[in-house]
Short mmCIF file of C-alpha atoms in Angstrom, two decimals:
data_model
loop_
_atom_site.label_atom_id
_atom_site.label_comp_id
_atom_site.label_asym_id
_atom_site.label_seq_id
_atom_site.Cartn_x
_atom_site.Cartn_y
_atom_site.Cartn_z
CA LEU A 742 -137.09 7.29 104.95
CA GLN A 743 -140.17 8.69 106.56
CA SER A 744 -140.26 11.84 104.49
CA ALA A 745 -138.65 11.32 101.13
CA ALA A 746 -139.56 12.86 97.81
CA LEU A 747 -138.89 10.84 94.68
CA ARG A 748 -136.99 12.61 91.96
CA SER A 749 -139.18 13.45 88.98
CA CYS A 750 -138.09 12.94 85.40
CA ASP A 751 -141.43 14.04 83.97
CA MET A 752 -142.75 11.39 81.56
CA ARG A 753 -139.58 9.29 81.73
CA LEU A 754 -138.20 6.98 84.40
CA CYS A 755 -135.15 8.13 86.35
CA ALA A 756 -132.43 5.46 86.36
CA GLY A 757 -129.34 5.72 88.52
CA VAL A 758 -126.37 4.20 86.67
CA ILE A 759 -123.03 3.51 88.34
CA GLY A 760 -119.71 3.99 86.62
CA PRO A 761 -119.12 3.18 82.97
CA ALA A 762 -122.42 1.36 82.36
CA THR A 763 -123.76 4.18 80.19
CA ASP A 764 -120.67 3.84 77.98
CA MET A 765 -121.60 0.18 77.41
CA LEU A 766 -125.17 0.81 76.21
CA SER A 767 -124.36 0.35 72.51
CA ALA A 768 -122.65 -2.98 73.30
CA TYR A 769 -125.69 -4.03 75.35
CA ARG A 770 -127.93 -3.11 72.41
CA GLN A 771 -125.90 -5.39 70.12
CA ASP A 772 -125.78 -8.33 72.57
CA PRO A 773 -128.64 -8.51 75.08
CA LEU A 774 -127.00 -11.39 76.94
CA LEU A 775 -124.05 -9.15 77.77
CA THR A 776 -126.27 -7.32 80.26
CA LEU A 777 -126.81 -10.62 82.06
CA LEU A 778 -123.07 -11.05 82.47
CA GLN A 779 -122.11 -7.47 83.26
CA GLY A 780 -125.30 -5.92 84.57
CA SER A 781 -124.86 -6.79 88.22
CA GLY A 782 -124.22 -3.65 90.19
CA ALA A 783 -124.36 -1.35 87.17
CA LEU A 784 -127.60 0.25 88.23
CA GLY A 785 -127.76 2.12 91.48
CA ALA A 786 -130.62 -0.01 92.78
CA VAL A 787 -133.05 2.83 92.20
CA ILE A 788 -135.47 3.41 89.37
CA VAL A 789 -138.10 6.03 90.10
CA GLY A 790 -140.76 7.82 88.14
CA SER A 791 -144.38 8.73 87.88
CA LYS A 792 -147.16 6.23 87.43
CA GLU A 793 -147.54 7.46 83.86
CA ALA A 794 -143.83 6.97 83.11
CA MET A 795 -143.94 3.41 84.47
CA LEU A 796 -147.08 2.57 82.50
CA THR A 797 -145.41 3.93 79.35
CA ALA A 798 -142.33 1.78 79.94
CA MET A 799 -144.14 -1.44 80.93
CA PRO A 800 -144.74 -2.87 77.42
CA GLU A 801 -141.04 -2.56 76.57
CA LEU A 802 -139.92 -3.95 79.94
CA LEU A 803 -142.29 -6.88 79.53
CA GLU A 804 -140.97 -7.49 75.99
CA ILE A 805 -137.41 -7.73 77.33
CA VAL A 806 -138.37 -10.10 80.16
CA LEU A 807 -140.35 -12.34 77.81
CA ASP A 808 -137.49 -12.39 75.29
CA LEU A 809 -135.03 -13.48 77.99
CA LEU A 810 -137.42 -16.16 79.24
CA MET A 811 -137.87 -17.49 75.69
CA ARG A 812 -134.07 -17.86 75.53
CA ASP A 813 -134.17 -19.74 78.87
CA HIS A 814 -132.28 -16.92 80.56
CA THR A 815 -133.33 -15.32 83.79
CA ASP A 816 -131.65 -12.39 85.39
CA HIS A 817 -131.75 -9.91 88.19
CA ASP A 818 -133.46 -6.57 87.69
CA SER A 819 -130.25 -4.74 86.75
CA GLY A 820 -129.73 -6.76 83.55
CA VAL A 821 -133.31 -6.26 82.41
CA LEU A 822 -133.21 -2.54 83.15
CA LEU A 823 -129.82 -2.06 81.47
CA GLN A 824 -131.22 -3.77 78.40
CA ALA A 825 -134.22 -1.43 78.53
CA LEU A 826 -131.86 1.57 78.79
CA ALA A 827 -129.96 0.29 75.76
CA GLU A 828 -132.98 -0.52 73.59
CA TYR A 829 -135.37 2.24 74.67
CA PRO A 830 -133.29 5.22 75.86
CA SER A 831 -136.15 7.64 75.31
CA LEU A 832 -138.01 6.03 78.24
CA PHE A 833 -135.29 6.98 80.75
CA GLU A 834 -133.37 9.90 82.12
CA THR A 835 -129.99 8.46 83.07
CA ILE A 836 -128.47 9.78 86.27
CA ARG A 837 -124.77 8.91 86.67
CA CYS A 838 -123.78 7.95 90.21
CA GLY A 839 -120.53 6.94 91.85
CA SER A 840 -122.09 4.26 94.06
CA VAL A 841 -125.39 2.69 95.07
CA GLU A 842 -125.52 5.09 98.02
CA ASP A 843 -125.00 8.07 95.70
CA CYS A 844 -127.86 6.88 93.49
CA VAL A 845 -130.17 6.50 96.48
CA HIS A 846 -129.39 10.04 97.63
CA GLU A 847 -129.68 11.38 94.08
CA LEU A 848 -133.04 9.76 93.30
CA LEU A 849 -134.66 9.62 96.73
CA LEU A 850 -134.32 13.18 97.89
CA GLN A 851 -134.62 13.56 101.65
CA GLY A 852 -137.57 15.80 102.51
#
């Protein structure tokens, strides 16, 4: 993508979510380890946002990663980000997508 413009969600991060993952957020909030089991492929492989939005979200993202490490659990990025969506929804604008490709096109707008 030589000339792509990232989607803006103002002071929040834009998160592409595939399928029913947004319906599962309350379950993920109750059981963080559920995101490790079901998180694969739930996000559309794209999280975009401004520098300010990322800096705002970093303490919460770090908290989730450290919590998982303290439990001796590691995970791919989707599980961590789904947990962040569940615990801190105000940090994200959720964009529903049908597939990873849809999320890429939705969040990385061709210029």
